[in-house]
CSV table of C-alpha atoms in Angstrom, one decimal:
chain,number,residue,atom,x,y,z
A,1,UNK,CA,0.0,0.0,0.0
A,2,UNK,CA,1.1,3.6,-0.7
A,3,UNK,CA,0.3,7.3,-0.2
A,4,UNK,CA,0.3,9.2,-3.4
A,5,UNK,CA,0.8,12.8,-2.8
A,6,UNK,CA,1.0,16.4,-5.4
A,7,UNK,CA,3.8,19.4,-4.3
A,8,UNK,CA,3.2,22.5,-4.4
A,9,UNK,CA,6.3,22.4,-6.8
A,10,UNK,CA,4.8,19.9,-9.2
A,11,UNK,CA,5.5,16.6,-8.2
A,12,UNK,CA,4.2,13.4,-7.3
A,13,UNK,CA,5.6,11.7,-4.5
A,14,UNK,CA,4.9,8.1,-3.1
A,15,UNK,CA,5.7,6.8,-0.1
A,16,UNK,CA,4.9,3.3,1.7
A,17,UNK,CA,1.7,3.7,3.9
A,18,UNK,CA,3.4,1.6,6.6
A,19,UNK,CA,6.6,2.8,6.9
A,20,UNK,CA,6.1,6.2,5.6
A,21,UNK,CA,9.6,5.8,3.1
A,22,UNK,CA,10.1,6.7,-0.1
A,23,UNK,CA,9.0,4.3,-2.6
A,24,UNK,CA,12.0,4.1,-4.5
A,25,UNK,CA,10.4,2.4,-7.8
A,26,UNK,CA,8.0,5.3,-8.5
A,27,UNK,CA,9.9,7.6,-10.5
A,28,UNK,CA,13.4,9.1,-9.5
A,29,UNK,CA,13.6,7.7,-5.6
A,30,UNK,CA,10.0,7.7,-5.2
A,31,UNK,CA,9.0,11.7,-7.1
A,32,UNK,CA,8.1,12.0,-10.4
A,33,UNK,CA,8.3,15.7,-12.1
A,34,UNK,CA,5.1,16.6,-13.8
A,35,UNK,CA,6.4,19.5,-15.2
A,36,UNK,CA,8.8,17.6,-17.8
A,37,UNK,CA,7.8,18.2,-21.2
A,38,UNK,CA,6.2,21.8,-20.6
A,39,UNK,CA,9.2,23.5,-21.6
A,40,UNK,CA,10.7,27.0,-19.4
A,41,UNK,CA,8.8,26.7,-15.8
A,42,UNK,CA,9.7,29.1,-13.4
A,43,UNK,CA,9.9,28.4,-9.9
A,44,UNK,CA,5.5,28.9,-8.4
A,45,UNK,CA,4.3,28.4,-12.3
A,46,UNK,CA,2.7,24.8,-11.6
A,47,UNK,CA,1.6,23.4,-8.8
A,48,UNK,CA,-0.7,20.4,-7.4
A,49,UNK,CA,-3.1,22.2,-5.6
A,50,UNK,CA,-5.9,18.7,-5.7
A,51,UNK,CA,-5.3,15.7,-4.9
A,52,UNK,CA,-4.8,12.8,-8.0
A,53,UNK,CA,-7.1,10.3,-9.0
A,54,UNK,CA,-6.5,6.6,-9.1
A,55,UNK,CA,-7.8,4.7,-11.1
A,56,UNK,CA,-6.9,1.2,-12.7
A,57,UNK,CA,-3.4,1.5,-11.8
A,58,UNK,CA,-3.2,5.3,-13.3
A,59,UNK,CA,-2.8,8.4,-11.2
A,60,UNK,CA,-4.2,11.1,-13.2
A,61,UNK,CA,-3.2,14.5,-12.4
A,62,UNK,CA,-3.6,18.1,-13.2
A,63,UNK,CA,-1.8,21.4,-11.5
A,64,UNK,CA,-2.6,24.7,-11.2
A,65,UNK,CA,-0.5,27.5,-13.4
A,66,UNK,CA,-0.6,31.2,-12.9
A,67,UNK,CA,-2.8,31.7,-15.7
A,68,UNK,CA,-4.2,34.7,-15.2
A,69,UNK,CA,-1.1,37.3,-15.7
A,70,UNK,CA,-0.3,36.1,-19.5
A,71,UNK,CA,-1.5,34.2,-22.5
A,72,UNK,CA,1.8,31.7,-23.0
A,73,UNK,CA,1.8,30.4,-19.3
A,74,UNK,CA,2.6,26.9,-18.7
A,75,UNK,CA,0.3,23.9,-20.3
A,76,UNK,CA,-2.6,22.5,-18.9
A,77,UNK,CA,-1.7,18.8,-20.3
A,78,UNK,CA,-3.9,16.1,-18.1
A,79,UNK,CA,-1.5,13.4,-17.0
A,80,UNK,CA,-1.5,9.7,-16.3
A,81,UNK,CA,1.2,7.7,-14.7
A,82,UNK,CA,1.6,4.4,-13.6
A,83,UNK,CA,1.1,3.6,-9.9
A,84,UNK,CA,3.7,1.4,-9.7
A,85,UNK,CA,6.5,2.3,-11.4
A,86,UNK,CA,5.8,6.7,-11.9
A,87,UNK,CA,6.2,6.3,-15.9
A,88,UNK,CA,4.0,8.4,-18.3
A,89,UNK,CA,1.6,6.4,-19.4
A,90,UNK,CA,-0.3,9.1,-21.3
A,91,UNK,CA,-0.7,12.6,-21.7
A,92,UNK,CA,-3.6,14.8,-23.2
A,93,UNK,CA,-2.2,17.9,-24.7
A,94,UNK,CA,-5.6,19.3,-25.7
A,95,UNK,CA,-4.0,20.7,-28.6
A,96,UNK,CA,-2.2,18.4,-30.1
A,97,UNK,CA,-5.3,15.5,-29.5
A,98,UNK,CA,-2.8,12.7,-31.7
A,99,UNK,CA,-0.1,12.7,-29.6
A,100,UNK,CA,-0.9,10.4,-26.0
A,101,UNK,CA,2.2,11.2,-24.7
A,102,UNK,CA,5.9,13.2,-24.1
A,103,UNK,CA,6.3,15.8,-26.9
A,104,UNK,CA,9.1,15.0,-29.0
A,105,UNK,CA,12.1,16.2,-28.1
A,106,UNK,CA,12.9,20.2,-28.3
A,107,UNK,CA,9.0,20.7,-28.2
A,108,UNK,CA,6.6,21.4,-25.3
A,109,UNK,CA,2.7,20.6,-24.3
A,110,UNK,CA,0.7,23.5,-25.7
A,111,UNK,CA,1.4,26.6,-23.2
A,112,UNK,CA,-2.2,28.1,-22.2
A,113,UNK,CA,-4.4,25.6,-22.3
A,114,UNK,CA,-7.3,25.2,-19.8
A,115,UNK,CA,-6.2,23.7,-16.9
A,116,UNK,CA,-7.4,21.3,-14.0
A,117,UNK,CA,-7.9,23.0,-10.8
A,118,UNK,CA,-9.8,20.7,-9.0
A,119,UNK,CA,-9.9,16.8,-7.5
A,120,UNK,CA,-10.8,14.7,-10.6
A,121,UNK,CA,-13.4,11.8,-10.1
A,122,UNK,CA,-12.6,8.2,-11.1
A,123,UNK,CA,-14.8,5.7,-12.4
A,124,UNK,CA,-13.1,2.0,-11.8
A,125,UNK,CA,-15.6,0.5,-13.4
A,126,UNK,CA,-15.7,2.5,-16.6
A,127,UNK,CA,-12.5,3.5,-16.6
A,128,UNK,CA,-13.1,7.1,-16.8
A,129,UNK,CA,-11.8,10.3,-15.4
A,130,UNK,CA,-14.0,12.7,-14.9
A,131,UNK,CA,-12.1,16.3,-15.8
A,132,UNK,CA,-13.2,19.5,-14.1
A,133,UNK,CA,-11.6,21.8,-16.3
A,134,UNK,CA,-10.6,25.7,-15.6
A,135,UNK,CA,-10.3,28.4,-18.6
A,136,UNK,CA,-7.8,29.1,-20.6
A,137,UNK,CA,-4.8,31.4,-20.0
A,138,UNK,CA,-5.1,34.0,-19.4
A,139,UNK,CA,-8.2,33.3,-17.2
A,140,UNK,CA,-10.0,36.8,-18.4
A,141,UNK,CA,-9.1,36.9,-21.5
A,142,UNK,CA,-11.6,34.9,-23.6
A,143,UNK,CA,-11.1,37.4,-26.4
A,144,UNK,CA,-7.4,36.2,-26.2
A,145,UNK,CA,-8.2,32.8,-26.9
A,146,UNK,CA,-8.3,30.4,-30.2
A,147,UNK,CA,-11.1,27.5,-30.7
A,148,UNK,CA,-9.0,25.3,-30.1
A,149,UNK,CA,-8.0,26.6,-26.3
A,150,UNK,CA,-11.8,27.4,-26.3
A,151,UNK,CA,-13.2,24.0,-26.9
A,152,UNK,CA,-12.3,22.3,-23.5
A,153,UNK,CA,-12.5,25.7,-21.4
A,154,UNK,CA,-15.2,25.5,-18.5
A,155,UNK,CA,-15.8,22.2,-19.6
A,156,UNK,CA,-16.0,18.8,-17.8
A,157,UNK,CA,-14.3,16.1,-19.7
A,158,UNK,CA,-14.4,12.2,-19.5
A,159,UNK,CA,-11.1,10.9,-20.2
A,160,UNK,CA,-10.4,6.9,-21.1
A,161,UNK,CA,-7.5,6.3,-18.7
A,162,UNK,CA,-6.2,3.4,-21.2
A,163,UNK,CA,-6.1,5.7,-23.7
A,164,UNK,CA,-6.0,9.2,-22.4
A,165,UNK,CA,-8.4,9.9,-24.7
A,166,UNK,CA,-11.7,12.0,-24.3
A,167,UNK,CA,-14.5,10.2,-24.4
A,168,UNK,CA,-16.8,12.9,-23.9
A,169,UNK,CA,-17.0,16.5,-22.7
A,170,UNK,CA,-19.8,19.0,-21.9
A,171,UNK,CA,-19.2,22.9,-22.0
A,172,UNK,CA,-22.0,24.1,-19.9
A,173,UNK,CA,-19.7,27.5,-20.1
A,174,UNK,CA,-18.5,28.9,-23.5
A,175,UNK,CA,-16.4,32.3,-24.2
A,176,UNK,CA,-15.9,32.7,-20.5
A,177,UNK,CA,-14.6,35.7,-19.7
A,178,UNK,CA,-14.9,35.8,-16.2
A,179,UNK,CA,-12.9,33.3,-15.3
A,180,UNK,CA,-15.8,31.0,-14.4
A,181,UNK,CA,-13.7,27.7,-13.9
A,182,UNK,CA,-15.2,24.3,-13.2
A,183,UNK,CA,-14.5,23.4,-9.3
């Protein structure tokens, strides 16, 4: 058994639930760096502010960005790594919908995009995350933004965890400019 926790830093770290020690197969000594792939990150840009969700040996995890003060901060890309062993399993870069996991190398996860703010909801059963999603960067801008950024802002998405896929989404919010995130 083991604790799964998000830094304020952007990291999962997992430690045994009986001893309380590192688990030293999960990622690099037991932490994994979420913020890998999202190119420059300076120090307070992501954080983990919500716990994960577990679900069929996936964590699934969003973070937090400071969004608000410009339109290139850091990507919203919904994660999912393997319980076990830390390894991405998937990512969904809203933007770039083909690609399921690390950007190539010298490229980054779409800066801007609509982030998750919020504890997602699992579905064992399904296999479904349920997505609470925020606007896009920056957060009162919706002027700013492009359809693409705009079609998952203030919108609850259903992602397959084997796939990391949507499998549906609902925008009970469109052309938010007021920052209206899902929480």
């Amino acid at each position: 058994a083991r604790i799964i926790e998000g830094t304020l830093d952007g990291r999962l770290i997992a430690v045994d639930a009986t001893s309380g020690a590192a688990c030293r197969g999960f990622g690099n000594n037991g932490q994994v760096d979420i913020t890998v792939g999202m190119g420059a990150v300076a120090a307070g840009d992501v954080s983990i502010g919500a716990p994960p969700a577990i679900v069929r040996g996936v964590i699934v995890t969003g973070h937090q960005v400071r969004s608000t003060q410009r339109q290139e901060a850091a990507s919203g890309v919904i994660q999912g790594f393997d319980v076990i062993t830390g390894k991405l399993r998937w990512a969904w870069d809203m933007q770039q919908p083909d690609r399921t996991g690390a950007p190539p190398l010298g490229q980054a996860y779409t800066r801007g995009t609509p982030t998750l703010l919020t504890t997602p909801t699992a579905d064992d059963a399904l296999g479904l995350v349920y997505v609470p999603l925020g606007s896009a960067a920056p957060g009162q801008g919706s002027g700013l933004h492009d359809a693409a950024r705009q079609r998952h802002a203030n919108a609850l998405v259903a992602i397959d965890v084997t796939t990391g896929k949507p499998a549906w989404s609902f925008q009970p919010v469109r052309n938010d400019g007021a920052d209206d995130d899902l929480r």
